[in-house]
Short mmCIF file of C-alpha atoms in Angstrom, two decimals:
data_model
loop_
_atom_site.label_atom_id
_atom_site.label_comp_id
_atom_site.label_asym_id
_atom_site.label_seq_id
_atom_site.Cartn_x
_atom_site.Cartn_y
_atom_site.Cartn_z
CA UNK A 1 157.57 -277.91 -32.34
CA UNK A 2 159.75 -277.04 -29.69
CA UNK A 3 160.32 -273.62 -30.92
CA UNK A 4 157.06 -272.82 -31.74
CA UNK A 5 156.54 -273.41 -27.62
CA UNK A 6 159.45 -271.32 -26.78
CA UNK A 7 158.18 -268.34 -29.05
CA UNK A 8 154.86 -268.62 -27.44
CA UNK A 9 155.95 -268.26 -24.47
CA UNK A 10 158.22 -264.97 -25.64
CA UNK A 11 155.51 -263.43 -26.79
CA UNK A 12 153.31 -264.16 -23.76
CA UNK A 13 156.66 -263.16 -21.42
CA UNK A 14 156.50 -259.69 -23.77
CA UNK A 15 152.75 -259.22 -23.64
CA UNK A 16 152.69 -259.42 -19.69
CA UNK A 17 155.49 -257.16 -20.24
CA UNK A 18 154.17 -254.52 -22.02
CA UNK A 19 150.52 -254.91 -19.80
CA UNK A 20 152.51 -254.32 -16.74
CA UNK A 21 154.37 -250.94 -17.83
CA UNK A 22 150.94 -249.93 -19.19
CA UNK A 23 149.63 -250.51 -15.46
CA UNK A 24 152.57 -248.95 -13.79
CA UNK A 25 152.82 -245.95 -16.40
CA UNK A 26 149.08 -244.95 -15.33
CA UNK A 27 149.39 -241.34 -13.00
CA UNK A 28 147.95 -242.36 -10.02
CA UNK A 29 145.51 -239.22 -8.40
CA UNK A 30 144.07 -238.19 -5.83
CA UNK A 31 141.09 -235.65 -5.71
CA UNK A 32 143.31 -233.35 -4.24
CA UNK A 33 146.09 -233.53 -6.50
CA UNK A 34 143.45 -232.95 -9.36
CA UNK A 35 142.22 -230.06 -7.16
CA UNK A 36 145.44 -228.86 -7.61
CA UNK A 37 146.52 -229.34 -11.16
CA UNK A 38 143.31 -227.89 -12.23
CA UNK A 39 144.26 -224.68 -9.94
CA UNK A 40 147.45 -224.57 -11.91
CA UNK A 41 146.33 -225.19 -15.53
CA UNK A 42 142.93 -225.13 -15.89
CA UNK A 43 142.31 -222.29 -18.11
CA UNK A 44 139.38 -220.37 -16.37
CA UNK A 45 141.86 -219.27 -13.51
CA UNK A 46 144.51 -218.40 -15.82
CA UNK A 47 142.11 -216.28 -17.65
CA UNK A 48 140.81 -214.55 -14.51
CA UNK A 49 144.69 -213.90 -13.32
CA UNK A 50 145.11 -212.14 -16.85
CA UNK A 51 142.29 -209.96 -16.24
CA UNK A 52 143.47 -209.07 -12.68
CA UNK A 53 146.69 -208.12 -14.48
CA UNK A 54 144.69 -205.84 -16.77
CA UNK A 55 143.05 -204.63 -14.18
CA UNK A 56 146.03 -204.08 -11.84
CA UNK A 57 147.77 -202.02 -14.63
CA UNK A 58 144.58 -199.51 -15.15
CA UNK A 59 144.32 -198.95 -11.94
CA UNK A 60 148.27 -198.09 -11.86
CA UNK A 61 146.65 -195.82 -15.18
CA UNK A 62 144.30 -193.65 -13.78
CA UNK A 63 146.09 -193.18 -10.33
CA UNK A 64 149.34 -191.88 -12.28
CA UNK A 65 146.97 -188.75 -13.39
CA UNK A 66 147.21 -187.78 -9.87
CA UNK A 67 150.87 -187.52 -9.84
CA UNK A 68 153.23 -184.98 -10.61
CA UNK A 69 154.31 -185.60 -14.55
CA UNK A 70 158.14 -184.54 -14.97
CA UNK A 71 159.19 -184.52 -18.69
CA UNK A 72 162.60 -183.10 -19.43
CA UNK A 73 163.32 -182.09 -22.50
CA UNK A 74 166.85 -180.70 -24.74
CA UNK A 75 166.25 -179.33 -28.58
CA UNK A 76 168.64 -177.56 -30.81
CA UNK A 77 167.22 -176.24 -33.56
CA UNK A 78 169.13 -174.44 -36.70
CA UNK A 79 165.90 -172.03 -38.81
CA UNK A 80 165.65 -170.52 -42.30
CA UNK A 81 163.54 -168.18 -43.35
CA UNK A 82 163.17 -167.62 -47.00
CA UNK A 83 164.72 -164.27 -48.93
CA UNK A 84 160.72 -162.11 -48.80
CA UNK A 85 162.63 -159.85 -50.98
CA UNK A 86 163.07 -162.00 -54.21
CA UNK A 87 158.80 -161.99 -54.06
CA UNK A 88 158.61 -158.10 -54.11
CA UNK A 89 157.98 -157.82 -50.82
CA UNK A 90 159.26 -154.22 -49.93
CA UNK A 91 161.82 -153.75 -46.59
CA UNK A 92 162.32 -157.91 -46.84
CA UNK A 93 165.77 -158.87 -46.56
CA UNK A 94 168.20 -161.70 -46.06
CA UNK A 95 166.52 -163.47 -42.80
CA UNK A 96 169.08 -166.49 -40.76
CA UNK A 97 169.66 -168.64 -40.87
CA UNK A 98 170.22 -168.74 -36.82
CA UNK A 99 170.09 -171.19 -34.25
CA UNK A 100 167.56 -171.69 -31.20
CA UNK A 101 168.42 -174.45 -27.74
CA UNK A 102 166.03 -174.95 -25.25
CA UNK A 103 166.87 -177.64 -22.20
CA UNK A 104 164.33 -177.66 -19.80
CA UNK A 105 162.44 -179.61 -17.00
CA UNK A 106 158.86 -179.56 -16.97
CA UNK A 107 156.48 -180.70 -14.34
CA UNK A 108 152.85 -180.58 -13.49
CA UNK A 109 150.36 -181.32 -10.79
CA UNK A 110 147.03 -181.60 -10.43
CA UNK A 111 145.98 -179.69 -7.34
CA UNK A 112 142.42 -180.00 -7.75
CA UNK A 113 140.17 -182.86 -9.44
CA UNK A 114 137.43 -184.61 -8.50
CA UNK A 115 136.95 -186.47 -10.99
CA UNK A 116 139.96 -188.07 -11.44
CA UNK A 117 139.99 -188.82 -7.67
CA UNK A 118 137.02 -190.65 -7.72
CA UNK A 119 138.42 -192.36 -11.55
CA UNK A 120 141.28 -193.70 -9.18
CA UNK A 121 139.40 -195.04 -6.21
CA UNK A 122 137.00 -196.76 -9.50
CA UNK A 123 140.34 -198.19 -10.51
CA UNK A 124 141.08 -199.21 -7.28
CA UNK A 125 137.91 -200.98 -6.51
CA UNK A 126 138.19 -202.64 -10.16
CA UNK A 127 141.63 -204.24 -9.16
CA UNK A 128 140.22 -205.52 -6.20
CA UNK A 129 137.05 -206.83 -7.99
CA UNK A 130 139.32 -208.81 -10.18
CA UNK A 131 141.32 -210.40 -7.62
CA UNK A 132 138.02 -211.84 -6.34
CA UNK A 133 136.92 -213.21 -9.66
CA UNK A 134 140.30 -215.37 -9.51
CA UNK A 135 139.37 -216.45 -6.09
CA UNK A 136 135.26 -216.95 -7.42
CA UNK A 137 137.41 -218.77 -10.78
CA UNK A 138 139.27 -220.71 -8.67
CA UNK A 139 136.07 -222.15 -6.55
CA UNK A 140 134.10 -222.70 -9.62
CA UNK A 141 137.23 -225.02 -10.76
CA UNK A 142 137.02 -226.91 -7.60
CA UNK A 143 133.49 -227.44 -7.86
CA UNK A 144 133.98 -228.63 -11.21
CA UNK A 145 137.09 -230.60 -10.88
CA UNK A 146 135.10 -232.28 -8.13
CA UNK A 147 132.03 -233.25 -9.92
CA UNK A 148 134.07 -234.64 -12.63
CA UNK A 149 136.45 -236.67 -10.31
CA UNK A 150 133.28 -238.31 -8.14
CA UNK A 151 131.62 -238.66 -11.87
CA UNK A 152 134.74 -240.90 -12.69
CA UNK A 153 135.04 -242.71 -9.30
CA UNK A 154 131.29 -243.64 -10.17
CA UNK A 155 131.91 -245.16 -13.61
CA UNK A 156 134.99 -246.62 -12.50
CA UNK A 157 133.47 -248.63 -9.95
CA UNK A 158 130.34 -249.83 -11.96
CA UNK A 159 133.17 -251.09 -14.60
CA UNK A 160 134.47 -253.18 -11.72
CA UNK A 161 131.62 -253.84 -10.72
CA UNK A 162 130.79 -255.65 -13.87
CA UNK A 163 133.61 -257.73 -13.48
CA UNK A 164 131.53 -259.89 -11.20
CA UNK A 165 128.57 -259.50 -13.86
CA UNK A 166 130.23 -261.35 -16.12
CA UNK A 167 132.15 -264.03 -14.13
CA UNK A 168 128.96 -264.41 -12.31
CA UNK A 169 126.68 -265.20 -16.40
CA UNK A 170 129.77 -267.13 -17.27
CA UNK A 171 129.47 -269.45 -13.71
CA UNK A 172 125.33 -269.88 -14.65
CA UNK A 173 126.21 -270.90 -18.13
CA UNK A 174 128.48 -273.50 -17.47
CA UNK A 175 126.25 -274.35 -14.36
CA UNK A 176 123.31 -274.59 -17.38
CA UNK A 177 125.77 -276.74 -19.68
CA UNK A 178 126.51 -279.23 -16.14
CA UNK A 179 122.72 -279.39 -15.79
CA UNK A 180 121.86 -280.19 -19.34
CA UNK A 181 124.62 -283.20 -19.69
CA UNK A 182 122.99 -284.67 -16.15
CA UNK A 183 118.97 -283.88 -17.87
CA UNK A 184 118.54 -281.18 -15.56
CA UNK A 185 118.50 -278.58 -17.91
CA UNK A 186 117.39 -277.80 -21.52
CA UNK A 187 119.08 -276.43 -24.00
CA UNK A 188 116.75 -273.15 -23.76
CA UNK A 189 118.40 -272.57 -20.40
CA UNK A 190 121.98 -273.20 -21.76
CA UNK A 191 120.66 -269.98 -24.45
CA UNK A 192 119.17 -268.22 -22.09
CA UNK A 193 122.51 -268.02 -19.89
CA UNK A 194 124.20 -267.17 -23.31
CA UNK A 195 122.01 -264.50 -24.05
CA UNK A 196 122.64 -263.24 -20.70
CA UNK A 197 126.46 -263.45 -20.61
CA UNK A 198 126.13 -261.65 -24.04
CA UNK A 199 124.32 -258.58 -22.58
CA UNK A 200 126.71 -258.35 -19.24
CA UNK A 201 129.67 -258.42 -21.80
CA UNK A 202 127.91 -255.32 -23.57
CA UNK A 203 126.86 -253.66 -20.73
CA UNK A 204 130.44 -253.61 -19.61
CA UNK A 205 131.96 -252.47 -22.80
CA UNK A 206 129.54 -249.60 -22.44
CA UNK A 207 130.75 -248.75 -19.06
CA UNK A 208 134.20 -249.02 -20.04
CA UNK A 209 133.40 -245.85 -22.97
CA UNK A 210 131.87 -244.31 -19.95
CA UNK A 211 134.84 -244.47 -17.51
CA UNK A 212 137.09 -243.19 -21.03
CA UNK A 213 134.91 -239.98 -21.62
CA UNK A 214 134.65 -239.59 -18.14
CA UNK A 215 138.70 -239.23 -17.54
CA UNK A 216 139.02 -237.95 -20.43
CA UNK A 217 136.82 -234.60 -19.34
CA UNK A 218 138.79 -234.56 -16.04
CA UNK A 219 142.01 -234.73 -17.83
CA UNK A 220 140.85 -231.90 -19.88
CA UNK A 221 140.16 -230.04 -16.69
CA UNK A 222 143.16 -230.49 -14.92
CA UNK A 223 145.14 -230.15 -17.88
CA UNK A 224 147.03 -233.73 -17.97
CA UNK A 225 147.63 -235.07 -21.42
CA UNK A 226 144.76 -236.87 -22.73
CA UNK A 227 147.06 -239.95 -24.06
CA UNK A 228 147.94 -240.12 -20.67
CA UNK A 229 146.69 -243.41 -18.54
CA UNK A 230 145.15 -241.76 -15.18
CA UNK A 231 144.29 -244.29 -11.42
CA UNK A 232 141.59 -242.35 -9.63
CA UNK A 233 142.84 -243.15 -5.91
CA UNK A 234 140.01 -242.21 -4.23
CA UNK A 235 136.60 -244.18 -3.92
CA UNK A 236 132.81 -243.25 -3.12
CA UNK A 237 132.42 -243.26 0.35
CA UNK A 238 129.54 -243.19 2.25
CA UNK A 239 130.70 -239.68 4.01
CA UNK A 240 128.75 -237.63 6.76
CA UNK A 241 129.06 -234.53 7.86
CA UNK A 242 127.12 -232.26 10.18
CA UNK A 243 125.23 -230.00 8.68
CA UNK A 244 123.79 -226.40 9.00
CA UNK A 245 120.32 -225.53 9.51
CA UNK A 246 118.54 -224.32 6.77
CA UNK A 247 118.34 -220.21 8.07
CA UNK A 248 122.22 -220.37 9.18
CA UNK A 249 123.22 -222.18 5.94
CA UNK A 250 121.44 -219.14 4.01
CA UNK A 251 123.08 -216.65 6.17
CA UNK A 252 126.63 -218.07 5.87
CA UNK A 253 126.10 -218.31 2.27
CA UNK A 254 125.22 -215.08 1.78
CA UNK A 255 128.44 -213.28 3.98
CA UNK A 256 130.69 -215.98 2.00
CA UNK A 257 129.92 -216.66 -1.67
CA UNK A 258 132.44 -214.96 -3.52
CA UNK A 259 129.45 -213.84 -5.75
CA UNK A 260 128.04 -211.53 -3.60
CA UNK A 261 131.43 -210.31 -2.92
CA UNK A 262 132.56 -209.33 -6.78
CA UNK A 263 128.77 -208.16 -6.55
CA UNK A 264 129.64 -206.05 -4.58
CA UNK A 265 132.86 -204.42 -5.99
CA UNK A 266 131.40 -204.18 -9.55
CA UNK A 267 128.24 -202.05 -7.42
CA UNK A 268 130.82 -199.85 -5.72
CA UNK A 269 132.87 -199.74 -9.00
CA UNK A 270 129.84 -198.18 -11.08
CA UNK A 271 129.25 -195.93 -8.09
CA UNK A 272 132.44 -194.38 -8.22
CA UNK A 273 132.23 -193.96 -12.18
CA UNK A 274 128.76 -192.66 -11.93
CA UNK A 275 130.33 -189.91 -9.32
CA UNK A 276 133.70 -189.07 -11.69
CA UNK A 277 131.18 -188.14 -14.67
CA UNK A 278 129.18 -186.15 -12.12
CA UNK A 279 131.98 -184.27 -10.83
CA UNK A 280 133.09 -183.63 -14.32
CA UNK A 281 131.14 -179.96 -14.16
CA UNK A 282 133.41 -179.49 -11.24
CA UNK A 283 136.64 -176.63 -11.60
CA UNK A 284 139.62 -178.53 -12.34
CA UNK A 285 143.06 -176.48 -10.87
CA UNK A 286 146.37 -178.07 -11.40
CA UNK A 287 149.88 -176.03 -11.08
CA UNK A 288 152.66 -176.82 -13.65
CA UNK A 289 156.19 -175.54 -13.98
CA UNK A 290 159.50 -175.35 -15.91
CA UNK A 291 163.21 -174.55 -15.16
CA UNK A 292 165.92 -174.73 -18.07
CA UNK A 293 167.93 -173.09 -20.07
CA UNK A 294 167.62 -171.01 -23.12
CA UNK A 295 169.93 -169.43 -26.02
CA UNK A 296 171.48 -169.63 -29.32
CA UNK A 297 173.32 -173.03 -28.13
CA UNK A 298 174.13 -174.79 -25.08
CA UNK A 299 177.36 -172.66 -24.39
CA UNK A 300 175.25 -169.27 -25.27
CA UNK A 301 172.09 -169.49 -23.28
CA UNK A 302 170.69 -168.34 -19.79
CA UNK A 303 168.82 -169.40 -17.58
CA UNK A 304 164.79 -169.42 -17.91
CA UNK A 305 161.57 -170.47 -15.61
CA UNK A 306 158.17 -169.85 -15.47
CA UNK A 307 155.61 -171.05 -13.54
CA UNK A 308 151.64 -171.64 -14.22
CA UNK A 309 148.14 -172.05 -12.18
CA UNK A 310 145.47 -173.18 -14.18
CA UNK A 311 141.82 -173.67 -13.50
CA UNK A 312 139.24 -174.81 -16.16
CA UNK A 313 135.32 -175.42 -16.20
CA UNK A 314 133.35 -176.94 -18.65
CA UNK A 315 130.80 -174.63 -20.14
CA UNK A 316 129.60 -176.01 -23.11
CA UNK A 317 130.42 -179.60 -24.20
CA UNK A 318 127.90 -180.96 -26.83
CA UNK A 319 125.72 -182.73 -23.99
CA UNK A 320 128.90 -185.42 -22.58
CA UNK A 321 128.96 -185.21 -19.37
CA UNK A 322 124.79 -186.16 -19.60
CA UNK A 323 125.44 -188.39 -21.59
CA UNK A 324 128.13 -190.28 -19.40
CA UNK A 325 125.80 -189.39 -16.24
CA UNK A 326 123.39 -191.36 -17.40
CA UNK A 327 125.01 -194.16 -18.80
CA UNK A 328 126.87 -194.76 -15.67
CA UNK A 329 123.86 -194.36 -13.28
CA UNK A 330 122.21 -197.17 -15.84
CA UNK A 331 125.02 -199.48 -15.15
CA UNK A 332 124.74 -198.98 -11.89
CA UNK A 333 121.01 -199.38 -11.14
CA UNK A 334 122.06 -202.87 -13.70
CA UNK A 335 124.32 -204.01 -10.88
CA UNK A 336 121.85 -203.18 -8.26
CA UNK A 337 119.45 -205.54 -9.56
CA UNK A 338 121.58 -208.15 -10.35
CA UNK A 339 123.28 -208.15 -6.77
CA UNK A 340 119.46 -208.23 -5.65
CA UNK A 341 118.75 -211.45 -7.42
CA UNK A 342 122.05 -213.20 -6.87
CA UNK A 343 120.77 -213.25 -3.34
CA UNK A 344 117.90 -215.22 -4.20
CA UNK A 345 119.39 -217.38 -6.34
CA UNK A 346 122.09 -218.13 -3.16
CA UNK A 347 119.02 -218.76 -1.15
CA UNK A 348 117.85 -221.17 -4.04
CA UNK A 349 121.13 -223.28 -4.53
CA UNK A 350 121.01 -223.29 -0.28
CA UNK A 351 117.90 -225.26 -0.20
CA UNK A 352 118.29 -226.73 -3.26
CA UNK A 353 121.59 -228.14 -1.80
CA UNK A 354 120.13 -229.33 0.94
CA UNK A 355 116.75 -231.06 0.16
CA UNK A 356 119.18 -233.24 -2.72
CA UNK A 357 121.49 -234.85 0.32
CA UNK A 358 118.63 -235.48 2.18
CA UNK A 359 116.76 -237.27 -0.72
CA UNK A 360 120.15 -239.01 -2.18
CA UNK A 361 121.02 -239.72 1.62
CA UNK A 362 117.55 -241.90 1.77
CA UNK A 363 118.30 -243.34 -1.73
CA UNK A 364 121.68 -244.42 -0.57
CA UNK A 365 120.04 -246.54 2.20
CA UNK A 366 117.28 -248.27 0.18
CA UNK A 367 119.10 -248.93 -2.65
CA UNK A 368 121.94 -250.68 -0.60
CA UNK A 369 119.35 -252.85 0.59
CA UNK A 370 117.83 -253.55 -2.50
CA UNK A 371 120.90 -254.84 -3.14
CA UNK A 372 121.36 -256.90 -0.31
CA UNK A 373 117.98 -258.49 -0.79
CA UNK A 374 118.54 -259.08 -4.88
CA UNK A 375 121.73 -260.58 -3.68
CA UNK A 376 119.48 -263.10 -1.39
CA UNK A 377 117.15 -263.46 -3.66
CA UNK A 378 119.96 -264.59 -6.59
CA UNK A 379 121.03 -267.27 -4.04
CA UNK A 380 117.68 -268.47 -3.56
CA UNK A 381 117.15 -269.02 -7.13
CA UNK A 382 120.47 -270.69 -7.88
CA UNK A 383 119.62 -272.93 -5.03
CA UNK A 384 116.42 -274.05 -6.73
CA UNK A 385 118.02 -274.36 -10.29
CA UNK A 386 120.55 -276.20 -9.01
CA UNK A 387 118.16 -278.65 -7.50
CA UNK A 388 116.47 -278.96 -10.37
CA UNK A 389 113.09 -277.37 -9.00
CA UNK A 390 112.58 -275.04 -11.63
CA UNK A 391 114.38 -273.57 -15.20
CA UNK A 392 116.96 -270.82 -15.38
CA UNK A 393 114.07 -267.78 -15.94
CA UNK A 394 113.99 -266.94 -12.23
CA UNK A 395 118.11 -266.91 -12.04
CA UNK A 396 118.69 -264.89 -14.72
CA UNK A 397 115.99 -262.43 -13.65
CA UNK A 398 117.80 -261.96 -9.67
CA UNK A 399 121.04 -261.16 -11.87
CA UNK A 400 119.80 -258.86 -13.93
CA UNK A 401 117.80 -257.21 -10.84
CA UNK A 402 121.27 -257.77 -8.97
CA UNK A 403 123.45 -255.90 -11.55
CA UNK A 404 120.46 -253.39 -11.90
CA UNK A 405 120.60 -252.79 -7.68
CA UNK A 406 124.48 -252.82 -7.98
CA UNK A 407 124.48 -249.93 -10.80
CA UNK A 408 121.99 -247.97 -8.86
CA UNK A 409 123.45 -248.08 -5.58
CA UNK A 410 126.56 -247.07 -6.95
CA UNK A 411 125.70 -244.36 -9.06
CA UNK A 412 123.11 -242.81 -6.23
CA UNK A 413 126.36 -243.35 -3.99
CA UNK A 414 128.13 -241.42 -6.37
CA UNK A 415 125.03 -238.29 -6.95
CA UNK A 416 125.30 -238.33 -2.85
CA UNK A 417 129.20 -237.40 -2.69
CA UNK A 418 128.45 -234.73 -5.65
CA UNK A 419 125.45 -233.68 -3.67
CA UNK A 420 128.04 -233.13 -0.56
CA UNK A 421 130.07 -231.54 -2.71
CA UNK A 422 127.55 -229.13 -4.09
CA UNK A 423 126.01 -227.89 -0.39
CA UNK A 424 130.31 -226.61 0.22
CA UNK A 425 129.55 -224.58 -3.46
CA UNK A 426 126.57 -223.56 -2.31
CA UNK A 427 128.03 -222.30 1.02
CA UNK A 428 130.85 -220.65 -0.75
CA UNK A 429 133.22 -223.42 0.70
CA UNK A 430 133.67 -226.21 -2.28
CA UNK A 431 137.62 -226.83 -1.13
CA UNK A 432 136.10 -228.00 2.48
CA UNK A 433 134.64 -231.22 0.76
CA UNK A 434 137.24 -234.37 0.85
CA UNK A 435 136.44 -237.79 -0.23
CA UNK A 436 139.46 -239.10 2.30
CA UNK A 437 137.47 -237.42 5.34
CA UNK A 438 134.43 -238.42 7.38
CA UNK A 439 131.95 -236.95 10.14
CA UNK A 440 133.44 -233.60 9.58
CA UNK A 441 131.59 -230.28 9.98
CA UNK A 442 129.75 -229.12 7.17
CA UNK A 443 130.53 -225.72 7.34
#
């Protein structure tokens, strides 16, 4: 008997063990340090940085055609021609063999291309359109990253929340069981407070699956293993900030989303190729050279160089350059129109933006008095069951409308931080938004 004891209390030593490294092996974060783990990993910036690379080396493509190419080149060369004589050719003799060596350096320029100029400042304006998509990546992974985080933070603290759920159905059912030994109660209280317990207890498991898909998406963002235990470290807070005006909300948006500015860049981009397929018509003149030596072989050979001007206009090509000319002024009338309507649709998220925090703002307010007055009105009915005044219908009704409040409050508390969060996006600022930080300016 005395050992069963001791190996109970082993394995209750090693199960408060094991519970405890569990706890202390979970990565505590912050929003910011997700913020910045999903800048890292996550793989929409790291596929916008490839494309700058891209981008970055065609530019480097195009602008080399407006260099001087230098090529040197060394060739020996040892020829045969074939006895014409054996064939009946008449006068054909005995032909090499003999030997031929050219060393040489070759260069070329173009001195005058329009085309290709305005094919290098569309490269250039491509490069620079890419390094704003990682910048309008990176923003969008903030946003994200944010929405998931607060989306956590909300599910986490409903699971907590239901903590008190349950200890609170499990105090009313032994409260029933008290009142039915003294012939308070009946035993269709005592079920009813089961029944109750019984739904708390499920309602919390289905929280818990909530607050497990929920890290489990933000994990997936930020790129931290998914086996890996995670402590949000932030909480919902009931932040203010001062914000814009509607009209100077609209206006700052519009000079700062990083939409309007790849907009932009892709516009001027098809601009420029639209122009380099117009200019094709245009003379091209370019200058190339060559200085070597030439001879039998290297010790038998003199010195040789020529020089070249060349100018060349298209006269007949099959219909190309139309062809080009107008699919480039299509793609550029495309970007017109969508740079047109990405300004409304900045307007849009603007007001949208705004009109939610004012509406979740109000929500946040009732609701956290709803709770205060289910809270009341809980006591008030425990007061009477416990006095025997009355069954267990009214009690179990305030904690279901308590845990109902409680859920709400929290979750609206939660839509009003991602609502916060969404007016920074929709100003072109999301990294401005921090859960740690209150009464800031909501610019």
């Amino acid at each position: 008997m005395v050992m069963k004891y001791i190996w109970l209390i082993l394995f209750l030593l090693m199960s408060l063990t094991a519970r405890s490294n569990a706890a202390q092996d979970a990565l505590p974060l912050s929003l910011k340090q997700c913020i910045d783990l999903a800048l890292k990993n996550n793989v929409t910036v790291l596929e916008s940085q490839a494309r700058s690379k891209q981008a970055q080396g065609q530019e480097m493509t195009v602008r080399a055609d407006l260099l001087p190419q230098i090529d040197a080149v060394a060739s020996q060369q040892r020829i045969w021609w074939e006895n014409l004589a054996a064939l009946g050719f008449p006068g054909a003799g005995n032909i090499g063999p003999f030997n031929s060596f050219n060393a040489s350096i070759m260069v070329s320029q173009r001195i005058l291309d329009f085309s290709a100029l305005a094919h290098a400042q569309a490269g250039k304006i491509k490069w620079k359109s890419s390094q704003l998509e990682v910048e309008l990546a990176s923003q969008q992974v903030v946003l994200a990253t944010g929405l998931a985080y607060i989306q956590a933070l909300g599910y986490a603290q409903e699971l907590a929340s239901s903590y008190e759920d349950v200890r609170l159905a499990e105090h009313f059912l032994s409260l029933s069981q008290h009142q039915l030994n003294a012939g308070l109660a009946s035993s269709l209280d005592v079920a009813r407070d089961r029944t109750q317990l019984a739904q708390q207890k499920a309602r919390q498991e289905e929280l818990r699956l909530n607050v497990v898909k929920s890290q489990l998406e933000l994990k997936r963002l930020i790129k931290v293993p998914l086996a890996q235990p995670i402590a949000l470290v932030d909480g919902l807070g009931d932040h203010h900030y001062d914000y814009l005006k509607i009209d100077e909300a609209i206006s700052h948006a519009q000079e700062n989303r990083m939409e309007i500015r790849v907009a932009e860049a892709n516009s001027d981009y098809t601009l420029e190729e639209l122009k380099a397929s117009q200019r094709e018509r245009l003379p091209k003149v370019s200058i190339s050279g060559q200085l070597g030596a030439m001879g039998l072989t290297p010790d038998n050979s003199t010195h040789a160089a020529n020089a070249m001007v060349s100018v060349s206009l298209p006269i007949w090509e099959g219909g190309r350059i139309n062809g080009e000319i107008k699919e480039k002024a299509g793609l550029n009338e495309e970007q017109k129109i969508k740079s047109d309507d990405l300004n409304w649709k900045i307007e849009e998220d603007v007001r949208v933006a705004l009109e939610t925090l004012v509406s979740t703002r109000a929500q946040v307010n009732a609701l956290k008095n709803v709770e205060d007055f289910a809270r009341k009105e809980l006591n008030l009915a425990q007061d009477r069951f416990t006095a025997g005044l009355g069954d267990n219908i009214q009690v179990i009704d305030a904690q279901a409308a308590l845990a109902d409040a409680k859920d709400k409050y929290i979750q609206t508390l939660a839509e009003y931080d991602q609502a916060q969060l969404n007016y920074f996006g929709a100003l072109g600022n999301p990294g401005q938004f921090d859960l740690a930080i209150t009464n800031k300016e909501g610019r």
